[in-house]
Amino acid sequence: MVIDNFTFHVSRVWYRVYYGFAAVLNVAVVVGYLLWRYAPGFTGIGEAYNLDSPIALILSLIALVYLLSIYWLLAKRSLPMASLIGTALTTLGLLHGISSTDPQNTAIPYLALWLITIFLNGIYGLLVLLGSALVSSIYLLLQNELVPASISIYSWIMLGGSALLAAIGYPFWRSRFVTQQEQQMSMLSGMLRSTQEQSAILIQSITDGVIVINTEGKITLINPAAGLMTQWSVAEATGLDVELVVKLSKENGEPMEKEESPFAIALRSKQHTTQTAQLTGRKGKKQIVSLVMSPIIVGGKNMAGVAAVVRDISEERAAEQQRAEFISTASHEMRTPVAAIEGYLALALNEKVSTIDSRARGYLEKAHSSTQHLGQLFQDLLTSAKAEDGRLSNHPAVIEMGAYLEQLVEDLRFGAQKKGLAAEFVVGSGQAIDATSGDGASKKVVKPLYYIYADPDRLREAITNLFDNAVKYTDQGKVSIGLTGNNEVVQLYIRDTGAGIPAEDIPHLFQKFYRVDSSATRTVGGTGLGLFICRKIIELYQGRIWVESMPGKGSTFFINIPRLDASRAQSLQQQALGSTPPLAR
């Protein structure tokens, strides 16, 4: 027990009990003095119990002033210390009462109060408890002139009672001591409970669904909003496998393989993932939902589960569907007259069909170019609308990316040559195949086989778009198409030596209609839909597209697509062809 720092103490309730005991005792003394002075019938009793003593009154008033004012200021810093000072002041009054009354008669109430005080002093530890008993011994010896033989029975009772209560009080209070560490743990526990309660209220109140699963895929928490979406009650869903409660399919309604589930992906990759899917409730209700998956990492490396936020975006998707249908219909309808105009302009420019002067030819060529641009805009609008609502045609097949890209770069090199740029195909760690040699010859290198499963035409559309953009925004240097990968993914990139892209534009680059707002790029035409369409195409094959760029140092667009091993690729080819030919390159 350390008195100054109060390393040990008891529960706050016992200090409040002692405070009430001391306050009542001192109030009784003050009231007794007032009754002695102003109530004639109380005079004898007041004198017998020494309530008429100004010293007793002063001691009680000092104690009361302290208990009603200073005590509360000290208690904010140390409740045990504040209580100990109040106990000391009250004890002085008791000792005065014992010493100034008849020990054989009227001192008995004071003696009882003194013994109660000794017992309660155990809340301050062993030193204070023994000190109280020692005070009793010293007082009695002084009262009997330090002659043990002259000590009265009353004195022996007082001395023995003090020792007995000290002996009883020590084990009683010791079992109720709280260490400073335990107090801190109690405070932290209380704070934690408070934080947990706040978190629980927040989770229960938000309109988005919240689902937490452990590493085994069992639901450990589900809020009412998620319960409404899945049409499961919170009590029923808790503890069940998440795949049983959250039945997901692709946004277009196609079945979703178990390994494609956002929960499975998050558990497997231990990374944040976002996915849109169709949720079918327990009673058949269908909704389009957005799922944001966040891994729960404990200790910086150990995964404890996954937290998912589920939002119903059915209304948003319906509105988008209406907009997409309007754009699709409008684009389709306008393509017909634009195509007719383009055809008539082409006929007008054909020397075999019509004869026009040079000035008129210049006007018609500009009109023809603008009409082609307008036709491309309608085509891009139509493609983007189909990409958004899942109507984009897709016929995947096994592709060996080395041979595919080598041929594609050969076809694209003419666009780079027209602008005086070099074009190259880079394989693996940096071996390049020149695609701008006059005879089209390629330097033979040993290349690994990178198989993917995608639509060759759609993939060509995306790569061609990226290559054409690189050519448009590069004034000198070269454009490179590279291929590399590992056991999991095939990575290809399109790198240019152009002006680069400002960092603030990169996060928005793949959004619909977004264009970099600078004089360098505004001079180049475009619809602002090309990169959006590229992203949608790559996402068809569970791929990822992103860009790295620095102004003045060019840009590199990366595409990652899941890789097929040779056996899986051959199996898919056999299924498509119905035979067992060797893989073609």
mmCIF file of C-alpha atoms in Angstrom, residues 230-582:
data_model
loop_
_atom_site.group_PDB
_atom_site.id
_atom_site.type_symbol
_atom_site.label_atom_id
_atom_site.label_comp_id
_atom_site.label_asym_id
_atom_site.label_seq_id
_atom_site.Cartn_x
_atom_site.Cartn_y
_atom_site.Cartn_z
ATOM 1 C CA THR A 230 -30.998 -10.975 -48.208
ATOM 2 C CA GLN A 231 -34.448 -11.552 -46.644
ATOM 3 C CA TRP A 232 -32.837 -13.314 -43.674
ATOM 4 C CA SER A 233 -33.257 -12.318 -40.055
ATOM 5 C CA VAL A 234 -30.098 -11.271 -38.234
ATOM 6 C CA ALA A 235 -30.436 -14.127 -35.733
ATOM 7 C CA GLU A 236 -30.902 -16.773 -38.449
ATOM 8 C CA ALA A 237 -28.080 -15.529 -40.684
ATOM 9 C CA THR A 238 -25.436 -15.210 -37.981
ATOM 10 C CA GLY A 239 -23.169 -18.243 -38.002
ATOM 11 C CA LEU A 240 -24.236 -19.509 -41.435
ATOM 12 C CA ASP A 241 -22.008 -19.786 -44.496
ATOM 13 C CA VAL A 242 -22.095 -16.484 -46.388
ATOM 14 C CA GLU A 243 -22.690 -18.266 -49.722
ATOM 15 C CA LEU A 244 -25.944 -19.638 -48.322
ATOM 16 C CA VAL A 245 -27.239 -16.246 -47.183
ATOM 17 C CA VAL A 246 -25.780 -13.913 -49.835
ATOM 18 C CA LYS A 247 -26.715 -15.560 -53.137
ATOM 19 C CA LEU A 248 -24.902 -13.658 -55.878
ATOM 20 C CA SER A 249 -24.906 -13.939 -59.643
ATOM 21 C CA LYS A 250 -23.430 -11.766 -62.358
ATOM 22 C CA GLU A 251 -25.147 -8.462 -63.003
ATOM 23 C CA ASN A 252 -26.766 -9.818 -66.145
ATOM 24 C CA GLY A 253 -28.168 -12.797 -64.193
ATOM 25 C CA GLU A 254 -25.633 -15.390 -65.332
ATOM 26 C CA PRO A 255 -24.463 -17.816 -62.631
ATOM 27 C CA MET A 256 -21.344 -16.842 -60.714
ATOM 28 C CA GLU A 257 -18.747 -19.509 -60.029
ATOM 29 C CA LYS A 258 -17.774 -19.949 -56.379
ATOM 30 C CA GLU A 259 -14.245 -18.709 -56.993
ATOM 31 C CA GLU A 260 -15.684 -15.575 -58.646
ATOM 32 C CA SER A 261 -17.584 -14.589 -55.501
ATOM 33 C CA PRO A 262 -16.322 -11.259 -54.107
ATOM 34 C CA PHE A 263 -16.103 -12.864 -50.654
ATOM 35 C CA ALA A 264 -13.901 -15.671 -52.006
ATOM 36 C CA ILE A 265 -11.739 -13.193 -53.926
ATOM 37 C CA ALA A 266 -11.244 -10.987 -50.848
ATOM 38 C CA LEU A 267 -10.351 -13.976 -48.654
ATOM 39 C CA ARG A 268 -7.959 -15.284 -51.273
ATOM 40 C CA SER A 269 -6.253 -12.022 -52.263
ATOM 41 C CA LYS A 270 -6.388 -10.268 -48.854
ATOM 42 C CA GLN A 271 -7.002 -7.038 -50.768
ATOM 43 C CA HIS A 272 -9.801 -4.501 -51.056
ATOM 44 C CA THR A 273 -12.145 -5.382 -53.905
ATOM 45 C CA THR A 274 -15.221 -3.783 -55.433
ATOM 46 C CA GLN A 275 -17.774 -5.645 -57.489
ATOM 47 C CA THR A 276 -21.283 -5.234 -58.825
ATOM 48 C CA ALA A 277 -23.559 -8.265 -58.817
ATOM 49 C CA GLN A 278 -27.168 -9.403 -58.692
ATOM 50 C CA LEU A 279 -28.386 -10.439 -55.237
ATOM 51 C CA THR A 280 -31.241 -12.910 -54.945
ATOM 52 C CA GLY A 281 -33.024 -12.838 -51.590
ATOM 53 C CA ARG A 282 -34.273 -15.811 -49.621
ATOM 54 C CA LYS A 283 -37.798 -15.233 -50.969
ATOM 55 C CA GLY A 284 -36.720 -14.577 -54.544
ATOM 56 C CA LYS A 285 -36.314 -10.782 -54.476
ATOM 57 C CA LYS A 286 -33.658 -9.659 -56.973
ATOM 58 C CA GLN A 287 -31.533 -6.538 -56.581
ATOM 59 C CA ILE A 288 -28.448 -5.097 -58.239
ATOM 60 C CA VAL A 289 -25.931 -4.409 -55.489
ATOM 61 C CA SER A 290 -22.486 -2.913 -55.177
ATOM 62 C CA LEU A 291 -20.161 -4.789 -52.817
ATOM 63 C CA VAL A 292 -17.074 -3.212 -51.277
ATOM 64 C CA MET A 293 -14.933 -5.873 -49.613
ATOM 65 C CA SER A 294 -12.302 -4.980 -47.006
ATOM 66 C CA PRO A 295 -9.997 -7.578 -45.413
ATOM 67 C CA ILE A 296 -9.761 -7.486 -41.591
ATOM 68 C CA ILE A 297 -6.069 -7.650 -40.724
ATOM 69 C CA VAL A 298 -4.994 -8.245 -37.121
ATOM 70 C CA GLY A 299 -1.471 -7.562 -35.926
ATOM 71 C CA GLY A 300 -0.447 -6.180 -39.296
ATOM 72 C CA LYS A 301 -0.352 -9.551 -41.071
ATOM 73 C CA ASN A 302 -2.910 -12.053 -39.768
ATOM 74 C CA MET A 303 -6.239 -12.071 -41.554
ATOM 75 C CA ALA A 304 -9.268 -12.420 -39.308
ATOM 76 C CA GLY A 305 -11.991 -12.164 -41.949
ATOM 77 C CA VAL A 306 -13.650 -9.809 -44.418
ATOM 78 C CA ALA A 307 -16.043 -6.898 -43.913
ATOM 79 C CA ALA A 308 -18.454 -6.190 -46.771
ATOM 80 C CA VAL A 309 -20.563 -3.094 -47.368
ATOM 81 C CA VAL A 310 -23.525 -3.904 -49.604
ATOM 82 C CA ARG A 311 -25.476 -1.115 -51.306
ATOM 83 C CA ASP A 312 -28.650 -1.502 -53.337
ATOM 84 C CA ILE A 313 -28.064 0.260 -56.672
ATOM 85 C CA SER A 314 -31.089 -1.153 -58.490
ATOM 86 C CA GLU A 315 -32.652 2.281 -59.034
ATOM 87 C CA GLU A 316 -29.358 3.722 -60.253
ATOM 88 C CA ARG A 317 -28.919 0.828 -62.645
ATOM 89 C CA ALA A 318 -32.486 1.257 -63.917
ATOM 90 C CA ALA A 319 -31.827 4.942 -64.601
ATOM 91 C CA GLU A 320 -28.547 4.092 -66.312
ATOM 92 C CA GLN A 321 -30.336 1.460 -68.360
ATOM 93 C CA GLN A 322 -32.848 4.043 -69.581
ATOM 94 C CA ARG A 323 -30.064 6.452 -70.522
ATOM 95 C CA ALA A 324 -28.122 3.685 -72.230
ATOM 96 C CA GLU A 325 -31.186 2.588 -74.211
ATOM 97 C CA PHE A 326 -31.801 6.172 -75.328
ATOM 98 C CA ILE A 327 -28.163 6.622 -76.384
ATOM 99 C CA SER A 328 -28.165 3.245 -78.086
ATOM 100 C CA THR A 329 -31.354 3.952 -79.986
ATOM 101 C CA ALA A 330 -30.346 7.486 -80.917
ATOM 102 C CA SER A 331 -26.879 6.395 -82.009
ATOM 103 C CA HIS A 332 -28.243 3.547 -84.080
ATOM 104 C CA GLU A 333 -30.838 5.720 -85.770
ATOM 105 C CA MET A 334 -28.396 8.544 -86.512
ATOM 106 C CA ARG A 335 -25.746 6.252 -87.932
ATOM 107 C CA THR A 336 -27.946 5.518 -90.961
ATOM 108 C CA PRO A 337 -28.281 9.111 -92.271
ATOM 109 C CA VAL A 338 -24.650 9.867 -91.345
ATOM 110 C CA ALA A 339 -23.521 6.806 -93.292
ATOM 111 C CA ALA A 340 -25.625 7.990 -96.244
ATOM 112 C CA ILE A 341 -24.088 11.468 -96.093
ATOM 113 C CA GLU A 342 -20.610 9.948 -95.913
ATOM 114 C CA GLY A 343 -21.409 7.782 -98.921
ATOM 115 C CA TYR A 344 -22.672 10.692 -101.017
ATOM 116 C CA LEU A 345 -19.621 12.760 -100.093
ATOM 117 C CA ALA A 346 -17.358 9.877 -101.093
ATOM 118 C CA LEU A 347 -19.143 9.710 -104.462
ATOM 119 C CA ALA A 348 -18.771 13.452 -104.912
ATOM 120 C CA LEU A 349 -15.033 13.133 -104.272
ATOM 121 C CA ASN A 350 -14.700 10.242 -106.741
ATOM 122 C CA GLU A 351 -13.269 11.667 -109.972
ATOM 123 C CA LYS A 352 -14.871 8.863 -111.958
ATOM 124 C CA VAL A 353 -18.320 9.858 -110.776
ATOM 125 C CA SER A 354 -18.258 13.653 -110.593
ATOM 126 C CA THR A 355 -16.163 16.561 -111.682
ATOM 127 C CA ILE A 356 -15.553 19.381 -109.201
ATOM 128 C CA ASP A 357 -13.091 22.214 -108.969
ATOM 129 C CA SER A 358 -10.251 22.240 -106.429
ATOM 130 C CA ARG A 359 -11.934 24.679 -104.047
ATOM 131 C CA ALA A 360 -15.119 22.583 -103.862
ATOM 132 C CA ARG A 361 -13.016 19.441 -103.387
ATOM 133 C CA GLY A 362 -11.350 21.025 -100.370
ATOM 134 C CA TYR A 363 -14.717 21.796 -98.797
ATOM 135 C CA LEU A 364 -16.039 18.310 -99.513
ATOM 136 C CA GLU A 365 -12.934 16.638 -98.040
ATOM 137 C CA LYS A 366 -13.391 18.590 -94.808
ATOM 138 C CA ALA A 367 -17.077 17.655 -94.725
ATOM 139 C CA HIS A 368 -16.200 14.024 -95.370
ATOM 140 C CA SER A 369 -13.639 14.031 -92.540
ATOM 141 C CA SER A 370 -16.149 15.587 -90.129
ATOM 142 C CA THR A 371 -18.781 13.064 -91.149
ATOM 143 C CA GLN A 372 -16.359 10.208 -90.472
ATOM 144 C CA HIS A 373 -15.626 11.694 -87.059
ATOM 145 C CA LEU A 374 -19.360 11.984 -86.344
ATOM 146 C CA GLY A 375 -19.890 8.375 -87.432
ATOM 147 C CA GLN A 376 -17.103 7.244 -85.104
ATOM 148 C CA LEU A 377 -18.728 9.197 -82.246
ATOM 149 C CA PHE A 378 -22.061 7.417 -82.804
ATOM 150 C CA GLN A 379 -20.248 4.070 -83.000
ATOM 151 C CA ASP A 380 -18.421 4.774 -79.725
ATOM 152 C CA LEU A 381 -21.665 5.867 -78.052
ATOM 153 C CA LEU A 382 -23.345 2.667 -79.170
ATOM 154 C CA THR A 383 -20.410 0.519 -78.003
ATOM 155 C CA SER A 384 -20.229 2.258 -74.617
ATOM 156 C CA ALA A 385 -23.978 1.831 -74.087
ATOM 157 C CA LYS A 386 -23.695 -1.885 -74.827
ATOM 158 C CA ALA A 387 -20.674 -2.182 -72.546
ATOM 159 C CA GLU A 388 -22.572 -0.594 -69.656
ATOM 160 C CA ASP A 389 -25.618 -2.822 -69.826
ATOM 161 C CA GLY A 390 -23.783 -6.051 -70.671
ATOM 162 C CA ARG A 391 -24.928 -6.270 -74.312
ATOM 163 C CA LEU A 392 -21.425 -6.035 -75.728
ATOM 164 C CA SER A 393 -20.921 -9.009 -78.035
ATOM 165 C CA ASN A 394 -18.283 -11.380 -76.740
ATOM 166 C CA HIS A 395 -17.005 -14.624 -78.249
ATOM 167 C CA PRO A 396 -13.982 -15.684 -76.192
ATOM 168 C CA ALA A 397 -11.409 -18.151 -77.448
ATOM 169 C CA VAL A 398 -7.936 -19.289 -76.475
ATOM 170 C CA ILE A 399 -5.309 -16.774 -77.625
ATOM 171 C CA GLU A 400 -1.543 -17.206 -77.553
ATOM 172 C CA MET A 401 -0.569 -13.592 -76.873
ATOM 173 C CA GLY A 402 2.956 -13.729 -78.318
ATOM 174 C CA ALA A 403 1.870 -14.613 -81.856
ATOM 175 C CA TYR A 404 -1.284 -12.508 -81.538
ATOM 176 C CA LEU A 405 0.566 -9.314 -80.592
ATOM 177 C CA GLU A 406 3.352 -9.857 -83.111
ATOM 178 C CA GLN A 407 0.828 -9.924 -85.926
ATOM 179 C CA LEU A 408 -1.171 -7.042 -84.439
ATOM 180 C CA VAL A 409 1.886 -4.785 -84.174
ATOM 181 C CA GLU A 410 2.733 -5.609 -87.780
ATOM 182 C CA ASP A 411 -0.732 -4.404 -88.797
ATOM 183 C CA LEU A 412 -0.531 -1.258 -86.653
ATOM 184 C CA ARG A 413 2.946 -0.131 -87.672
ATOM 185 C CA PHE A 414 1.714 1.800 -90.706
ATOM 186 C CA GLY A 415 -0.147 4.266 -88.480
ATOM 187 C CA ALA A 416 3.065 5.002 -86.583
ATOM 188 C CA GLN A 417 5.123 5.248 -89.812
ATOM 189 C CA LYS A 418 2.767 7.867 -91.264
ATOM 190 C CA LYS A 419 3.713 10.129 -88.343
ATOM 191 C CA GLY A 420 7.401 9.284 -88.500
ATOM 192 C CA LEU A 421 7.368 7.156 -85.330
ATOM 193 C CA ALA A 422 8.989 3.799 -84.673
ATOM 194 C CA ALA A 423 6.931 0.857 -83.460
ATOM 195 C CA GLU A 424 8.323 -2.161 -81.640
ATOM 196 C CA PHE A 425 7.146 -5.354 -79.986
ATOM 197 C CA VAL A 426 8.974 -6.118 -76.719
ATOM 198 C CA VAL A 427 8.900 -9.669 -75.354
ATOM 199 C CA GLY A 428 9.610 -10.729 -71.778
ATOM 200 C CA SER A 429 12.441 -8.854 -70.073
ATOM 201 C CA GLY A 430 13.107 -6.489 -72.933
ATOM 202 C CA GLN A 431 13.918 -8.270 -76.219
ATOM 203 C CA ALA A 432 12.393 -6.220 -78.986
ATOM 204 C CA ILE A 433 11.033 -7.237 -82.361
ATOM 205 C CA ASP A 434 11.249 -4.296 -84.729
ATOM 206 C CA ALA A 435 7.935 -3.738 -86.462
ATOM 207 C CA THR A 436 9.075 -0.854 -88.670
ATOM 208 C CA SER A 437 11.647 -2.563 -90.883
ATOM 209 C CA GLY A 438 11.090 -1.913 -94.511
ATOM 210 C CA ASP A 439 10.412 -5.504 -95.450
ATOM 211 C CA GLY A 440 8.415 -6.291 -92.335
ATOM 212 C CA ALA A 441 10.951 -8.936 -91.287
ATOM 213 C CA SER A 442 11.054 -9.808 -87.612
ATOM 214 C CA LYS A 443 14.048 -10.801 -85.526
ATOM 215 C CA LYS A 444 13.427 -14.282 -84.159
ATOM 216 C CA VAL A 445 13.577 -14.624 -80.389
ATOM 217 C CA VAL A 446 12.592 -17.427 -78.039
ATOM 218 C CA LYS A 447 9.342 -16.394 -76.382
ATOM 219 C CA PRO A 448 7.326 -18.072 -73.608
ATOM 220 C CA LEU A 449 3.766 -19.085 -74.410
ATOM 221 C CA TYR A 450 1.194 -16.814 -72.793
ATOM 222 C CA TYR A 451 -2.362 -18.133 -73.158
ATOM 223 C CA ILE A 452 -5.506 -16.170 -72.265
ATOM 224 C CA TYR A 453 -9.217 -16.688 -72.847
ATOM 225 C CA ALA A 454 -10.756 -13.643 -74.541
ATOM 226 C CA ASP A 455 -12.487 -12.423 -77.675
ATOM 227 C CA PRO A 456 -9.724 -11.680 -80.229
ATOM 228 C CA ASP A 457 -11.773 -8.949 -81.901
ATOM 229 C CA ARG A 458 -12.638 -7.194 -78.647
ATOM 230 C CA LEU A 459 -9.045 -7.410 -77.452
ATOM 231 C CA ARG A 460 -7.835 -6.022 -80.794
ATOM 232 C CA GLU A 461 -10.289 -3.135 -80.391
ATOM 233 C CA ALA A 462 -8.872 -2.249 -76.969
ATOM 234 C CA ILE A 463 -5.185 -2.554 -77.949
ATOM 235 C CA THR A 464 -5.726 -0.672 -81.213
ATOM 236 C CA ASN A 465 -7.442 2.141 -79.325
ATOM 237 C CA LEU A 466 -4.522 2.427 -76.908
ATOM 238 C CA PHE A 467 -1.965 2.253 -79.738
ATOM 239 C CA ASP A 468 -3.778 4.924 -81.786
ATOM 240 C CA ASN A 469 -3.929 7.193 -78.732
ATOM 241 C CA ALA A 470 -0.189 6.725 -78.176
ATOM 242 C CA VAL A 471 0.496 7.668 -81.795
ATOM 243 C CA LYS A 472 -1.819 10.710 -81.610
ATOM 244 C CA TYR A 473 -0.170 12.134 -78.487
ATOM 245 C CA THR A 474 3.452 11.385 -79.500
ATOM 246 C CA ASP A 475 5.272 13.809 -81.792
ATOM 247 C CA GLN A 476 8.621 12.025 -81.936
ATOM 248 C CA GLY A 477 10.196 8.823 -80.688
ATOM 249 C CA LYS A 478 8.492 5.455 -80.661
ATOM 250 C CA VAL A 479 5.520 3.424 -79.465
ATOM 251 C CA SER A 480 6.211 0.056 -77.864
ATOM 252 C CA ILE A 481 3.873 -2.859 -77.235
ATOM 253 C CA GLY A 482 5.297 -5.230 -74.634
ATOM 254 C CA LEU A 483 4.374 -8.667 -73.338
ATOM 255 C CA THR A 484 5.358 -10.344 -70.090
ATOM 256 C CA GLY A 485 3.688 -12.230 -67.250
ATOM 257 C CA ASN A 486 3.913 -14.805 -64.496
ATOM 258 C CA ASN A 487 2.014 -17.948 -63.539
ATOM 259 C CA GLU A 488 -1.099 -15.963 -62.639
ATOM 260 C CA VAL A 489 -1.442 -13.157 -65.194
ATOM 261 C CA VAL A 490 -0.410 -12.106 -68.666
ATOM 262 C CA GLN A 491 0.661 -8.468 -68.792
ATOM 263 C CA LEU A 492 0.893 -6.358 -71.910
ATOM 264 C CA TYR A 493 1.678 -2.685 -72.130
ATOM 265 C CA ILE A 494 1.605 0.162 -74.636
ATOM 266 C CA ARG A 495 4.358 2.716 -73.981
ATOM 267 C CA ASP A 496 4.912 6.008 -75.771
ATOM 268 C CA THR A 497 7.405 8.870 -75.631
ATOM 269 C CA GLY A 498 4.768 11.577 -75.778
ATOM 270 C CA ALA A 499 3.819 14.515 -73.566
ATOM 271 C CA GLY A 500 2.594 12.421 -70.630
ATOM 272 C CA ILE A 501 -0.492 12.870 -68.453
ATOM 273 C CA PRO A 502 -0.782 15.157 -65.384
ATOM 274 C CA ALA A 503 -1.130 13.245 -62.091
ATOM 275 C CA GLU A 504 -4.479 14.869 -61.261
ATOM 276 C CA ASP A 505 -6.029 13.507 -64.468
ATOM 277 C CA ILE A 506 -4.943 9.882 -64.081
ATOM 278 C CA PRO A 507 -7.700 8.805 -61.576
ATOM 279 C CA HIS A 508 -10.401 10.012 -64.013
ATOM 280 C CA LEU A 509 -8.852 8.856 -67.262
ATOM 281 C CA PHE A 510 -11.067 5.783 -67.740
ATOM 282 C CA GLN A 511 -14.324 7.595 -67.025
ATOM 283 C CA LYS A 512 -16.844 8.174 -69.769
ATOM 284 C CA PHE A 513 -16.380 11.433 -71.759
ATOM 285 C CA TYR A 514 -13.343 12.443 -69.697
ATOM 286 C CA ARG A 515 -10.552 14.188 -71.567
ATOM 287 C CA VAL A 516 -7.364 15.722 -70.266
ATOM 288 C CA ASP A 517 -7.924 19.481 -70.231
ATOM 289 C CA SER A 518 -4.716 20.923 -71.652
ATOM 290 C CA SER A 519 -3.763 22.780 -74.802
ATOM 291 C CA ALA A 520 -1.490 19.918 -75.833
ATOM 292 C CA THR A 521 -4.346 17.421 -75.876
ATOM 293 C CA ARG A 522 -7.217 19.663 -76.940
ATOM 294 C CA THR A 523 -5.605 20.046 -80.359
ATOM 295 C CA VAL A 524 -6.148 16.309 -80.908
ATOM 296 C CA GLY A 525 -9.657 15.132 -81.668
ATOM 297 C CA GLY A 526 -11.455 12.427 -79.734
ATOM 298 C CA THR A 527 -14.770 11.399 -78.217
ATOM 299 C CA GLY A 528 -13.622 10.786 -74.646
ATOM 300 C CA LEU A 529 -15.073 7.269 -74.835
ATOM 301 C CA GLY A 530 -12.126 5.215 -76.068
ATOM 302 C CA LEU A 531 -10.477 4.512 -72.696
ATOM 303 C CA PHE A 532 -13.850 3.884 -71.076
ATOM 304 C CA ILE A 533 -14.591 1.242 -73.727
ATOM 305 C CA CYS A 534 -11.107 -0.259 -73.245
ATOM 306 C CA ARG A 535 -11.724 -0.629 -69.516
ATOM 307 C CA LYS A 536 -15.091 -2.299 -70.080
ATOM 308 C CA ILE A 537 -13.589 -4.740 -72.583
ATOM 309 C CA ILE A 538 -10.713 -5.728 -70.289
ATOM 310 C CA GLU A 539 -13.116 -6.151 -67.356
ATOM 311 C CA LEU A 540 -15.083 -8.656 -69.451
ATOM 312 C CA TYR A 541 -12.180 -11.048 -68.919
ATOM 313 C CA GLN A 542 -11.633 -10.290 -65.208
ATOM 314 C CA GLY A 543 -8.686 -8.146 -66.232
ATOM 315 C CA ARG A 544 -7.338 -4.827 -65.058
ATOM 316 C CA ILE A 545 -6.159 -1.755 -66.961
ATOM 317 C CA TRP A 546 -4.245 1.194 -65.568
ATOM 318 C CA VAL A 547 -1.755 3.868 -66.578
ATOM 319 C CA GLU A 548 1.535 5.194 -65.282
ATOM 320 C CA SER A 549 2.691 8.534 -66.624
ATOM 321 C CA MET A 550 4.784 11.612 -65.954
ATOM 322 C CA PRO A 551 4.419 14.890 -67.861
ATOM 323 C CA GLY A 552 7.188 15.203 -70.424
ATOM 324 C CA LYS A 553 8.267 11.557 -70.077
ATOM 325 C CA GLY A 554 5.504 9.684 -71.846
ATOM 326 C CA SER A 555 2.843 7.232 -70.680
ATOM 327 C CA THR A 556 2.532 3.476 -70.251
ATOM 328 C CA PHE A 557 -0.847 1.732 -70.287
ATOM 329 C CA PHE A 558 -0.815 -1.703 -68.618
ATOM 330 C CA ILE A 559 -3.290 -4.554 -69.099
ATOM 331 C CA ASN A 560 -3.377 -7.634 -66.847
ATOM 332 C CA ILE A 561 -5.482 -10.634 -67.891
ATOM 333 C CA PRO A 562 -5.648 -14.002 -66.080
ATOM 334 C CA ARG A 563 -3.268 -16.522 -67.642
ATOM 335 C CA LEU A 564 -4.203 -20.039 -68.721
ATOM 336 C CA ASP A 565 -1.756 -22.860 -68.307
ATOM 337 C CA ALA A 566 -1.075 -25.020 -71.377
ATOM 338 C CA SER A 567 -3.289 -27.912 -70.267
ATOM 339 C CA ARG A 568 -6.269 -25.666 -69.555
ATOM 340 C CA ALA A 569 -5.788 -23.841 -72.848
ATOM 341 C CA GLN A 570 -5.698 -27.108 -74.785
ATOM 342 C CA SER A 571 -8.810 -28.347 -72.970
ATOM 343 C CA LEU A 572 -10.728 -25.195 -73.942
ATOM 344 C CA GLN A 573 -9.595 -25.498 -77.534
ATOM 345 C CA GLN A 574 -10.749 -29.090 -77.659
ATOM 346 C CA GLN A 575 -14.146 -28.074 -76.320
ATOM 347 C CA ALA A 576 -14.428 -25.343 -78.967
ATOM 348 C CA LEU A 577 -13.290 -27.463 -81.907
ATOM 349 C CA GLY A 578 -14.598 -30.840 -80.809
ATOM 350 C CA SER A 579 -11.229 -32.423 -81.633
ATOM 351 C CA THR A 580 -7.701 -32.736 -80.238
ATOM 352 C CA PRO A 581 -5.411 -30.699 -82.488
ATOM 353 C CA PRO A 582 -2.186 -29.231 -81.104
#
